[in-house]
Amino acid sequence: MTSVIVAENLSKKYIIDHQRKERYTALRDVLADGAKRAVSKWFRPRTERDDPEHEEFWALRDVGFEIHQGDRVGIIGRNGAGKSTLLKILSRITEPTSGKVSIKGHVASLLEVGTGFHPELTGRENIYLNGAILGMSKADIAAKFDEIVTFAEVEKFLDTPVKRYSSGMYVRLAFAVAAHLDPEIFIVDEVLAVGDAQFQKKCMGKMRERHEERTILFVSHNLNAVRALCNKALLMENGKVAAFGDTVEIIEKYMEGLDEQGEMSREWPDASYAPQNSISALSKVSLCDASGGPLQETFTNTQLNIQIRFVVKVPGSTVGITLILYDSQGNCVFSSINNNDSEWYGKPMPIGTYVTTCQIPKNYFNDGWFSISINMFGKNYSEPKIENDILRFHIQDSSEIRGDYHGEYCGCVRPCLGWDTQALNNKGLRGL
């Protein structure tokens, strides 16, 4: 089989800057610090110098794999595993610190909402602009223009500046242009998660076309989508390839590892590294009991409150939050948006910190492992920021609820529903 992507010892290093604690600084302090740095530079080797303001972070470390023509590879792993960094290197957006990658064929990538779009230009103008960025000639774009517009379902908004588009419209148009370029290698990140279910289904069908010729790299938190589309999967852990092979086997390995990890609370003390868009940022997500106290264990009869703390960075912004809950197999159990919050939803918010709580009643879940993802967005569902696997928790069974039944309950949820049995007229039924 023909190899189209070969990665050898790929590594990517970033330098993390840490802010010093603020203090009063006089001119003599500036001069003294400058002299110290100069002396340190000349008389101490770089590897021996301590620099508390900077820290090395290896997003990828010695990554190697080989992908053949026609492979549809799902790239999975927890947040921070290196998935997006790997795709950026393969898309030539960033260069590796060390190692090399060989790619044979035309690459089209869809990594972020509106990549290649100019907000002041219309949808029509951006089709030509984005197509040119992806390597299409003007004649090629014109020949496929109607097909792109029909697929994207944006006919009514073709001559509207895309800055007025919702995130779903952005994604539909960006995917339509990239997919109709007919690339030999198609790279897609989590961006499709902001589209509606019907459009996601259409995108999956489009990616399956020419499956023997087109190679696909697909990052998704939806493991069912990975199973349905991909014949291979690559599992990333801590910037390294943990496993690569058959999709079903790799997903099972991934799920086994997740079952060993639980996280009931997560916080981002350094705002610069928190999940965020231009108007808001997460600061803490935690599981709480009915009174708001932290939970150490959860049972089927536990009142579960998911508390989300976030910061509004721009005055007058409207911030929406969607909570998405998955079971251990990656099935979406439910999603809930804070649009029934009458206090702040859809209203301009001053700069500051806010706490919103999603209340899940007791006796709702089945026992098992679950994970939480959060999508933050602005007005008209703009600038979605999806953070997956923020928390993972295990619901334990409650013996007082189970009663005398010892078998396995099927399903993701197991609500305690009301039952009522009455005896009707039993005359004449004796002897049956």
Tab-separated table of C-alpha atoms in Angstrom:
chain	number	residue	atom	x	y	z
A	1	MET	CA	0.000	0.000	0.000
A	2	THR	CA	1.131	3.551	-0.742
A	3	SER	CA	2.251	5.566	2.265
A	4	VAL	CA	0.914	9.138	2.154
A	5	ILE	CA	1.937	10.349	5.640
A	6	VAL	CA	5.095	9.257	7.435
A	7	ALA	CA	5.984	10.929	10.751
A	8	GLU	CA	9.396	10.321	12.283
A	9	ASN	CA	10.318	11.414	15.814
A	10	LEU	CA	8.060	14.472	15.718
A	11	SER	CA	8.485	16.735	18.734
A	12	LYS	CA	7.060	20.161	19.479
A	13	LYS	CA	8.213	22.391	22.331
A	14	TYR	CA	6.538	25.526	23.615
A	15	ILE	CA	7.890	28.041	26.104
A	16	ILE	CA	5.413	28.919	28.832
A	17	ASP	CA	5.860	32.379	30.311
A	18	HIS	CA	5.013	32.800	33.985
A	19	GLN	CA	4.144	36.196	35.340
A	20	ARG	CA	6.107	37.486	38.274
A	21	LYS	CA	4.291	38.744	41.305
A	22	GLU	CA	3.745	42.447	40.909
A	23	ARG	CA	5.973	44.681	42.997
A	24	TYR	CA	7.138	48.270	43.030
A	25	THR	CA	10.110	48.589	40.654
A	26	ALA	CA	12.593	51.443	40.822
A	27	LEU	CA	15.072	52.414	38.108
A	28	ARG	CA	17.929	50.910	40.119
A	29	ASP	CA	16.055	47.542	40.151
A	30	VAL	CA	15.762	47.582	36.352
A	31	LEU	CA	19.481	48.327	35.957
A	32	ALA	CA	20.471	45.694	38.527
A	33	ASP	CA	18.302	42.992	36.927
A	34	GLY	CA	19.731	43.800	33.496
A	35	ALA	CA	23.285	43.496	34.794
A	36	LYS	CA	22.518	40.164	36.459
A	37	ARG	CA	21.041	38.738	33.250
A	38	ALA	CA	24.058	39.869	31.234
A	39	VAL	CA	26.506	38.263	33.665
A	40	SER	CA	24.432	35.063	33.748
A	41	LYS	CA	24.354	34.930	29.963
A	42	TRP	CA	28.144	35.141	29.605
A	43	PHE	CA	29.346	33.074	32.548
A	44	ARG	CA	26.741	30.297	32.913
A	45	PRO	CA	25.817	27.704	30.277
A	46	ARG	CA	22.243	28.062	29.072
A	47	THR	CA	21.274	24.612	30.335
A	48	GLU	CA	22.394	25.518	33.828
A	49	ARG	CA	20.605	28.855	34.107
A	50	ASP	CA	17.499	28.914	36.198
A	51	ASP	CA	14.657	30.945	34.722
A	52	PRO	CA	11.563	30.952	36.933
A	53	GLU	CA	9.693	33.074	34.389
A	54	HIS	CA	9.890	30.494	31.586
A	55	GLU	CA	9.049	26.812	31.429
A	56	GLU	CA	9.452	24.302	28.625
A	57	PHE	CA	6.377	22.326	27.621
A	58	TRP	CA	6.612	19.446	25.151
A	59	ALA	CA	3.247	19.140	23.398
A	60	LEU	CA	4.643	16.276	21.289
A	61	ARG	CA	7.575	13.990	22.020
A	62	ASP	CA	9.084	11.506	19.528
A	63	VAL	CA	5.826	10.823	17.671
A	64	GLY	CA	6.080	8.375	14.792
A	65	PHE	CA	3.529	6.596	12.582
A	66	GLU	CA	2.724	5.723	8.963
A	67	ILE	CA	-0.618	6.235	7.231
A	68	HIS	CA	-1.538	4.677	3.893
A	69	GLN	CA	-3.681	5.981	1.066
A	70	GLY	CA	-7.374	5.459	1.794
A	71	ASP	CA	-6.902	5.117	5.562
A	72	ARG	CA	-9.465	6.916	7.689
A	73	VAL	CA	-7.702	7.510	10.981
A	74	GLY	CA	-9.446	8.694	14.132
A	75	ILE	CA	-7.118	10.518	16.524
A	76	ILE	CA	-8.333	10.222	20.118
A	77	GLY	CA	-7.057	11.068	23.571
A	78	ARG	CA	-7.711	13.328	26.520
A	79	ASN	CA	-7.343	17.108	26.504
A	80	GLY	CA	-3.695	18.110	26.286
A	81	ALA	CA	-2.657	14.794	24.753
A	82	GLY	CA	-1.215	16.561	21.682
A	83	LYS	CA	-3.934	15.869	19.106
A	84	SER	CA	-4.439	19.433	17.870
A	85	THR	CA	-0.711	20.161	17.859
A	86	LEU	CA	-0.146	17.101	15.691
A	87	LEU	CA	-2.801	18.224	13.206
A	88	LYS	CA	-1.285	21.711	13.011
A	89	ILE	CA	2.087	20.213	12.108
A	90	LEU	CA	0.526	17.935	9.489
A	91	SER	CA	-1.389	20.938	8.092
A	92	ARG	CA	1.855	22.979	7.875
A	93	ILE	CA	0.448	25.586	10.256
A	94	THR	CA	3.357	25.129	12.653
A	95	GLU	CA	6.767	23.532	12.344
A	96	PRO	CA	8.013	20.743	14.617
A	97	THR	CA	10.854	21.482	17.020
A	98	SER	CA	12.521	18.281	15.863
A	99	GLY	CA	11.733	15.297	13.684
A	100	LYS	CA	10.153	15.326	10.244
A	101	VAL	CA	6.984	14.436	8.411
A	102	SER	CA	6.610	13.411	4.759
A	103	ILE	CA	3.265	14.016	3.053
A	104	LYS	CA	2.297	12.930	-0.453
A	105	GLY	CA	-0.807	14.593	-1.828
A	106	HIS	CA	-2.896	17.739	-1.596
A	107	VAL	CA	-3.947	18.502	2.004
A	108	ALA	CA	-7.090	20.364	3.069
A	109	SER	CA	-7.619	20.986	6.769
A	110	LEU	CA	-10.498	22.261	8.859
A	111	LEU	CA	-9.140	22.951	12.323
A	112	GLU	CA	-10.920	26.074	13.594
A	113	VAL	CA	-14.229	27.772	12.891
A	114	GLY	CA	-13.842	30.278	10.071
A	115	THR	CA	-10.236	29.428	9.219
A	116	GLY	CA	-9.336	31.503	6.159
A	117	PHE	CA	-12.450	33.674	6.381
A	118	HIS	CA	-12.341	37.458	6.444
A	119	PRO	CA	-15.129	38.749	8.734
A	120	GLU	CA	-15.836	41.842	6.650
A	121	LEU	CA	-16.270	39.902	3.397
A	122	THR	CA	-19.501	38.225	2.355
A	123	GLY	CA	-20.059	34.507	2.162
A	124	ARG	CA	-19.732	34.647	-1.623
A	125	GLU	CA	-16.415	36.505	-1.418
A	126	ASN	CA	-15.108	34.181	1.273
A	127	ILE	CA	-15.851	31.101	-0.819
A	128	TYR	CA	-13.432	32.416	-3.434
A	129	LEU	CA	-10.933	33.580	-0.808
A	130	ASN	CA	-11.011	30.334	1.176
A	131	GLY	CA	-10.875	28.257	-1.980
A	132	ALA	CA	-7.794	30.169	-3.128
A	133	ILE	CA	-6.122	29.635	0.259
A	134	LEU	CA	-6.807	25.903	-0.060
A	135	GLY	CA	-5.256	25.835	-3.552
A	136	MET	CA	-8.278	26.004	-5.868
A	137	SER	CA	-8.140	28.067	-9.050
A	138	LYS	CA	-10.861	30.641	-9.726
A	139	ALA	CA	-12.237	28.445	-12.513
A	140	ASP	CA	-12.396	25.409	-10.167
A	141	ILE	CA	-14.223	27.426	-7.536
A	142	ALA	CA	-16.706	28.803	-10.073
A	143	ALA	CA	-17.391	25.293	-11.382
A	144	LYS	CA	-18.209	24.025	-7.888
A	145	PHE	CA	-19.744	27.227	-6.504
A	146	ASP	CA	-23.386	26.123	-6.692
A	147	GLU	CA	-22.558	22.725	-5.212
A	148	ILE	CA	-20.687	24.351	-2.317
A	149	VAL	CA	-23.544	26.763	-1.568
A	150	THR	CA	-26.176	24.011	-1.722
A	151	PHE	CA	-24.162	21.783	0.619
A	152	ALA	CA	-23.550	24.639	3.094
A	153	GLU	CA	-27.228	25.678	3.105
A	154	VAL	CA	-26.377	29.396	3.157
A	155	GLU	CA	-28.106	30.575	-0.036
A	156	LYS	CA	-30.008	33.359	1.737
A	157	PHE	CA	-26.869	34.746	3.348
A	158	LEU	CA	-24.386	34.639	0.468
A	159	ASP	CA	-24.101	38.409	0.290
A	160	THR	CA	-24.014	38.950	4.061
A	161	PRO	CA	-20.669	39.608	5.791
A	162	VAL	CA	-19.636	36.430	7.588
A	163	LYS	CA	-19.069	38.357	10.826
A	164	ARG	CA	-22.856	38.154	11.158
A	165	TYR	CA	-22.886	34.378	10.669
A	166	SER	CA	-23.564	32.019	13.551
A	167	SER	CA	-20.891	29.452	14.390
A	168	GLY	CA	-22.996	26.773	12.681
A	169	MET	CA	-23.129	28.774	9.452
A	170	TYR	CA	-19.368	29.342	9.643
A	171	VAL	CA	-18.743	25.607	9.943
A	172	ARG	CA	-21.142	24.648	7.174
A	173	LEU	CA	-19.514	27.040	4.720
A	174	ALA	CA	-15.930	26.206	5.744
A	175	PHE	CA	-16.538	22.450	5.515
A	176	ALA	CA	-18.315	22.772	2.174
A	177	VAL	CA	-15.379	24.632	0.604
A	178	ALA	CA	-12.754	22.242	2.046
A	179	ALA	CA	-14.685	19.076	1.169
A	180	HIS	CA	-15.463	20.112	-2.401
A	181	LEU	CA	-11.820	20.805	-3.059
A	182	ASP	CA	-11.564	17.004	-3.349
A	183	PRO	CA	-8.292	16.834	-1.401
A	184	GLU	CA	-6.257	13.642	-1.327
A	185	ILE	CA	-5.742	14.168	2.422
A	186	PHE	CA	-8.501	15.715	4.520
A	187	ILE	CA	-7.755	16.771	8.119
A	188	VAL	CA	-10.707	17.614	10.390
A	189	ASP	CA	-10.578	18.639	14.052
A	190	GLU	CA	-13.408	18.910	16.620
A	191	VAL	CA	-14.831	21.841	14.676
A	192	LEU	CA	-17.778	19.760	13.407
A	193	ALA	CA	-19.058	19.444	16.974
A	194	VAL	CA	-20.649	22.907	16.751
A	195	GLY	CA	-22.846	21.929	13.796
A	196	ASP	CA	-26.345	20.476	14.098
A	197	ALA	CA	-26.880	16.711	14.026
A	198	GLN	CA	-28.306	16.650	10.507
A	199	PHE	CA	-25.356	18.570	9.074
A	200	GLN	CA	-22.860	16.369	10.935
A	201	LYS	CA	-24.513	13.343	9.321
A	202	LYS	CA	-24.156	14.976	5.902
A	203	CYS	CA	-20.491	15.763	6.584
A	204	MET	CA	-19.802	12.163	7.572
A	205	GLY	CA	-21.362	10.987	4.328
A	206	LYS	CA	-19.231	13.441	2.340
A	207	MET	CA	-16.042	12.233	4.026
A	208	ARG	CA	-16.882	8.621	3.165
A	209	GLU	CA	-16.959	9.450	-0.558
A	210	ARG	CA	-13.973	8.212	-2.580
A	211	HIS	CA	-12.909	6.270	0.514
A	212	GLU	CA	-10.315	4.242	-1.414
A	213	GLU	CA	-8.596	7.392	-2.699
A	214	ARG	CA	-9.042	9.966	0.046
A	215	THR	CA	-7.106	9.753	3.312
A	216	ILE	CA	-8.786	11.262	6.370
A	217	LEU	CA	-7.435	12.286	9.766
A	218	PHE	CA	-10.339	12.913	12.104
A	219	VAL	CA	-10.148	14.215	15.675
A	220	SER	CA	-13.415	13.834	17.553
A	221	HIS	CA	-14.635	13.387	21.091
A	222	ASN	CA	-17.606	11.475	19.681
A	223	LEU	CA	-16.293	7.919	19.725
A	224	ASN	CA	-19.354	6.663	17.854
A	225	ALA	CA	-18.455	8.975	14.966
A	226	VAL	CA	-14.881	7.624	15.041
A	227	ARG	CA	-16.201	4.054	14.970
A	228	ALA	CA	-18.547	4.820	12.073
A	229	LEU	CA	-16.009	6.659	9.899
A	230	CYS	CA	-12.543	5.324	10.689
A	231	ASN	CA	-10.877	2.005	9.961
A	232	LYS	CA	-7.890	2.889	12.164
A	233	ALA	CA	-7.357	4.913	15.327
A	234	LEU	CA	-4.347	6.598	16.881
A	235	LEU	CA	-4.355	7.068	20.662
A	236	MET	CA	-2.382	10.015	22.033
A	237	GLU	CA	-1.267	10.271	25.660
A	238	ASN	CA	0.914	13.055	27.087
A	239	GLY	CA	2.247	14.036	23.675
A	240	LYS	CA	3.144	10.492	22.618
A	241	VAL	CA	1.535	7.745	20.551
A	242	ALA	CA	0.171	5.228	23.060
A	243	ALA	CA	-1.361	2.895	20.467
A	244	PHE	CA	-2.157	2.744	16.742
A	245	GLY	CA	-4.244	0.122	14.990
A	246	ASP	CA	-7.778	-1.221	14.576
A	247	THR	CA	-10.402	1.357	15.591
A	248	VAL	CA	-12.419	-0.905	17.901
A	249	GLU	CA	-9.346	-2.194	19.727
A	250	ILE	CA	-7.828	1.280	20.204
A	251	ILE	CA	-11.106	2.748	21.495
A	252	GLU	CA	-11.393	-0.112	23.990
A	253	LYS	CA	-7.862	0.586	25.181
A	254	TYR	CA	-8.689	4.280	25.537
A	255	MET	CA	-11.851	3.574	27.528
A	256	GLU	CA	-10.001	1.164	29.847
A	257	GLY	CA	-7.538	3.924	30.669
A	258	LEU	CA	-10.312	6.436	31.310
A	259	ASP	CA	-12.084	4.125	33.737
A	260	GLU	CA	-9.035	4.269	35.970
A	261	GLN	CA	-9.139	8.083	36.138
A	262	GLY	CA	-11.702	10.180	37.931
A	263	GLU	CA	-11.788	13.935	38.330
A	264	MET	CA	-14.526	15.624	40.354
A	265	SER	CA	-13.171	19.162	40.143
A	266	ARG	CA	-10.950	21.090	37.771
A	267	GLU	CA	-9.578	24.608	38.074
A	268	TRP	CA	-7.513	26.968	35.931
A	269	PRO	CA	-5.682	29.316	38.344
A	270	ASP	CA	-3.691	30.855	35.481
A	271	ALA	CA	-6.245	32.559	33.241
A	272	SER	CA	-3.903	32.573	30.246
A	273	TYR	CA	-4.176	28.771	29.979
A	274	ALA	CA	-7.895	28.467	30.713
A	275	PRO	CA	-10.382	27.402	28.001
A	276	GLN	CA	-11.645	30.685	26.577
A	277	ASN	CA	-12.846	32.733	23.659
A	278	SER	CA	-12.533	36.496	23.199
A	279	ILE	CA	-15.284	37.347	25.699
A	280	SER	CA	-15.179	34.717	28.453
A	281	ALA	CA	-13.021	32.090	30.124
A	282	LEU	CA	-13.610	29.107	32.377
A	283	SER	CA	-12.015	29.267	35.822
A	284	LYS	CA	-13.431	26.204	37.625
A	285	VAL	CA	-15.817	23.289	37.064
A	286	SER	CA	-16.797	20.998	39.937
A	287	LEU	CA	-19.342	18.437	41.089
A	288	CYS	CA	-21.231	19.562	44.180
A	289	ASP	CA	-23.972	18.250	46.431
A	290	ALA	CA	-27.354	19.906	46.907
A	291	SER	CA	-25.896	22.450	49.342
A	292	GLY	CA	-22.969	23.378	47.062
A	293	GLY	CA	-20.350	21.375	48.948
A	294	PRO	CA	-17.688	19.348	47.073
A	295	LEU	CA	-18.448	15.701	46.294
A	296	GLN	CA	-15.966	12.895	46.870
A	297	GLU	CA	-18.334	10.103	45.795
A	298	THR	CA	-21.490	9.970	43.715
A	299	PHE	CA	-24.304	7.444	43.929
A	300	THR	CA	-27.426	6.860	41.866
A	301	ASN	CA	-29.467	8.596	44.574
A	302	THR	CA	-27.112	11.616	44.867
A	303	GLN	CA	-28.407	15.075	44.042
A	304	LEU	CA	-25.740	16.199	41.591
A	305	ASN	CA	-25.001	19.861	40.914
A	306	ILE	CA	-22.465	20.797	38.230
A	307	GLN	CA	-21.020	24.168	39.199
A	308	ILE	CA	-19.345	26.223	36.463
A	309	ARG	CA	-17.345	29.333	37.342
A	310	PHE	CA	-16.423	31.643	34.475
A	311	VAL	CA	-15.038	35.115	33.864
A	312	VAL	CA	-16.520	37.747	31.562
A	313	LYS	CA	-13.643	39.667	29.959
A	314	VAL	CA	-15.506	42.176	27.779
A	315	PRO	CA	-18.183	44.463	29.262
A	316	GLY	CA	-21.647	44.076	27.772
A	317	SER	CA	-21.017	40.539	26.496
A	318	THR	CA	-23.662	37.839	26.489
A	319	VAL	CA	-22.317	34.444	27.505
A	320	GLY	CA	-24.031	31.133	26.864
A	321	ILE	CA	-22.969	27.775	28.257
A	322	THR	CA	-23.902	24.317	27.045
A	323	LEU	CA	-23.170	21.291	29.211
A	324	ILE	CA	-22.805	17.965	27.373
A	325	LEU	CA	-22.686	14.672	29.248
A	326	TYR	CA	-21.312	11.434	27.754
A	327	ASP	CA	-21.343	7.855	28.944
A	328	SER	CA	-18.283	5.584	29.013
A	329	GLN	CA	-18.727	4.608	25.357
A	330	GLY	CA	-18.802	8.193	24.121
A	331	ASN	CA	-22.579	8.279	23.640
A	332	CYS	CA	-24.164	11.637	24.342
A	333	VAL	CA	-26.552	11.157	27.277
A	334	PHE	CA	-27.916	14.693	27.115
A	335	SER	CA	-26.976	18.318	26.532
A	336	SER	CA	-28.357	21.273	28.441
A	337	ILE	CA	-28.043	24.979	27.716
A	338	ASN	CA	-28.398	27.737	30.321
A	339	ASN	CA	-31.115	29.508	28.334
A	340	ASN	CA	-33.672	28.984	31.113
A	341	ASP	CA	-31.554	31.135	33.419
A	342	SER	CA	-33.715	34.258	33.627
A	343	GLU	CA	-31.095	36.237	35.554
A	344	TRP	CA	-28.331	36.585	32.956
A	345	TYR	CA	-28.885	34.507	29.804
A	346	GLY	CA	-28.995	36.735	26.724
A	347	LYS	CA	-28.368	39.848	28.787
A	348	PRO	CA	-25.301	42.138	28.726
A	349	MET	CA	-22.925	41.164	31.534
A	350	PRO	CA	-20.413	43.442	33.285
A	351	ILE	CA	-16.789	42.320	33.588
A	352	GLY	CA	-16.422	39.927	36.510
A	353	THR	CA	-16.662	36.356	37.769
A	354	TYR	CA	-19.914	34.384	37.647
A	355	VAL	CA	-21.051	30.973	38.868
A	356	THR	CA	-23.788	29.013	37.128
A	357	THR	CA	-25.100	25.664	38.369
A	358	CYS	CA	-26.776	22.874	36.438
A	359	GLN	CA	-28.931	20.795	38.791
A	360	ILE	CA	-29.364	17.118	37.987
A	361	PRO	CA	-31.957	15.348	40.159
A	362	LYS	CA	-31.095	12.254	42.168
A	363	ASN	CA	-32.165	8.858	40.858
A	364	TYR	CA	-31.501	9.942	37.293
A	365	PHE	CA	-28.252	8.206	36.291
A	366	ASN	CA	-27.516	4.534	35.882
A	367	ASP	CA	-24.337	3.330	37.542
A	368	GLY	CA	-21.153	3.688	35.465
A	369	TRP	CA	-18.610	6.211	34.207
A	370	PHE	CA	-19.578	9.581	32.745
A	371	SER	CA	-17.724	12.619	31.405
A	372	ILE	CA	-18.581	16.304	31.039
A	373	SER	CA	-17.836	18.659	28.152
A	374	ILE	CA	-18.633	22.371	28.064
A	375	ASN	CA	-19.234	24.741	25.166
A	376	MET	CA	-19.006	28.493	25.809
A	377	PHE	CA	-20.347	30.857	23.174
A	378	GLY	CA	-21.279	34.470	22.582
A	379	LYS	CA	-24.257	36.218	21.043
A	380	ASN	CA	-25.943	34.330	18.184
A	381	TYR	CA	-23.923	31.230	19.125
A	382	SER	CA	-20.710	32.882	17.937
A	383	GLU	CA	-17.164	31.967	18.949
A	384	PRO	CA	-17.891	28.514	20.368
A	385	LYS	CA	-15.174	27.159	22.640
A	386	ILE	CA	-15.629	23.463	23.351
A	387	GLU	CA	-13.632	21.842	26.144
A	388	ASN	CA	-14.032	18.069	26.303
A	389	ASP	CA	-13.498	15.632	29.167
A	390	ILE	CA	-13.338	18.406	31.750
A	391	LEU	CA	-14.546	16.044	34.469
A	392	ARG	CA	-14.884	12.271	34.678
A	393	PHE	CA	-16.815	10.665	37.475
A	394	HIS	CA	-18.205	7.287	38.490
A	395	ILE	CA	-21.800	6.844	39.619
A	396	GLN	CA	-22.053	4.021	42.135
A	397	ASP	CA	-25.184	1.995	42.640
A	398	SER	CA	-27.346	2.609	45.686
A	399	SER	CA	-28.580	-0.544	47.388
A	400	GLU	CA	-31.626	1.180	48.870
A	401	ILE	CA	-32.792	2.095	45.369
A	402	ARG	CA	-31.955	-1.249	43.752
A	403	GLY	CA	-33.995	-3.262	46.254
A	404	ASP	CA	-34.147	-6.999	45.607
A	405	TYR	CA	-33.076	-6.866	41.948
A	406	HIS	CA	-29.443	-7.897	41.422
A	407	GLY	CA	-29.206	-7.940	37.627
A	408	GLU	CA	-27.805	-5.291	35.302
A	409	TYR	CA	-29.898	-2.279	34.319
A	410	CYS	CA	-29.512	-1.293	30.681
A	411	GLY	CA	-29.265	2.278	29.450
A	412	CYS	CA	-27.307	5.401	30.354
A	413	VAL	CA	-29.963	6.766	32.676
A	414	ARG	CA	-32.125	5.002	35.212
A	415	PRO	CA	-34.746	7.443	36.469
A	416	CYS	CA	-36.810	6.444	39.464
A	417	LEU	CA	-40.246	6.681	37.861
A	418	GLY	CA	-43.573	6.422	39.610
A	419	TRP	CA	-45.518	3.177	39.351
A	420	ASP	CA	-49.068	2.478	40.516
A	421	THR	CA	-50.805	-0.894	40.477
A	422	GLN	CA	-54.499	-1.369	41.277
A	423	ALA	CA	-56.614	-4.461	41.595
A	424	LEU	CA	-59.583	-4.394	39.212
A	425	ASN	CA	-62.710	-6.545	39.314
A	426	ASN	CA	-61.301	-10.022	39.889
A	427	LYS	CA	-64.658	-11.887	39.927
A	428	GLY	CA	-64.664	-14.848	37.603
A	429	LEU	CA	-60.872	-14.981	37.328
A	430	ARG	CA	-60.404	-17.653	39.966
A	431	GLY	CA	-59.037	-20.901	38.649
A	432	LEU	CA	-57.153	-19.315	35.773
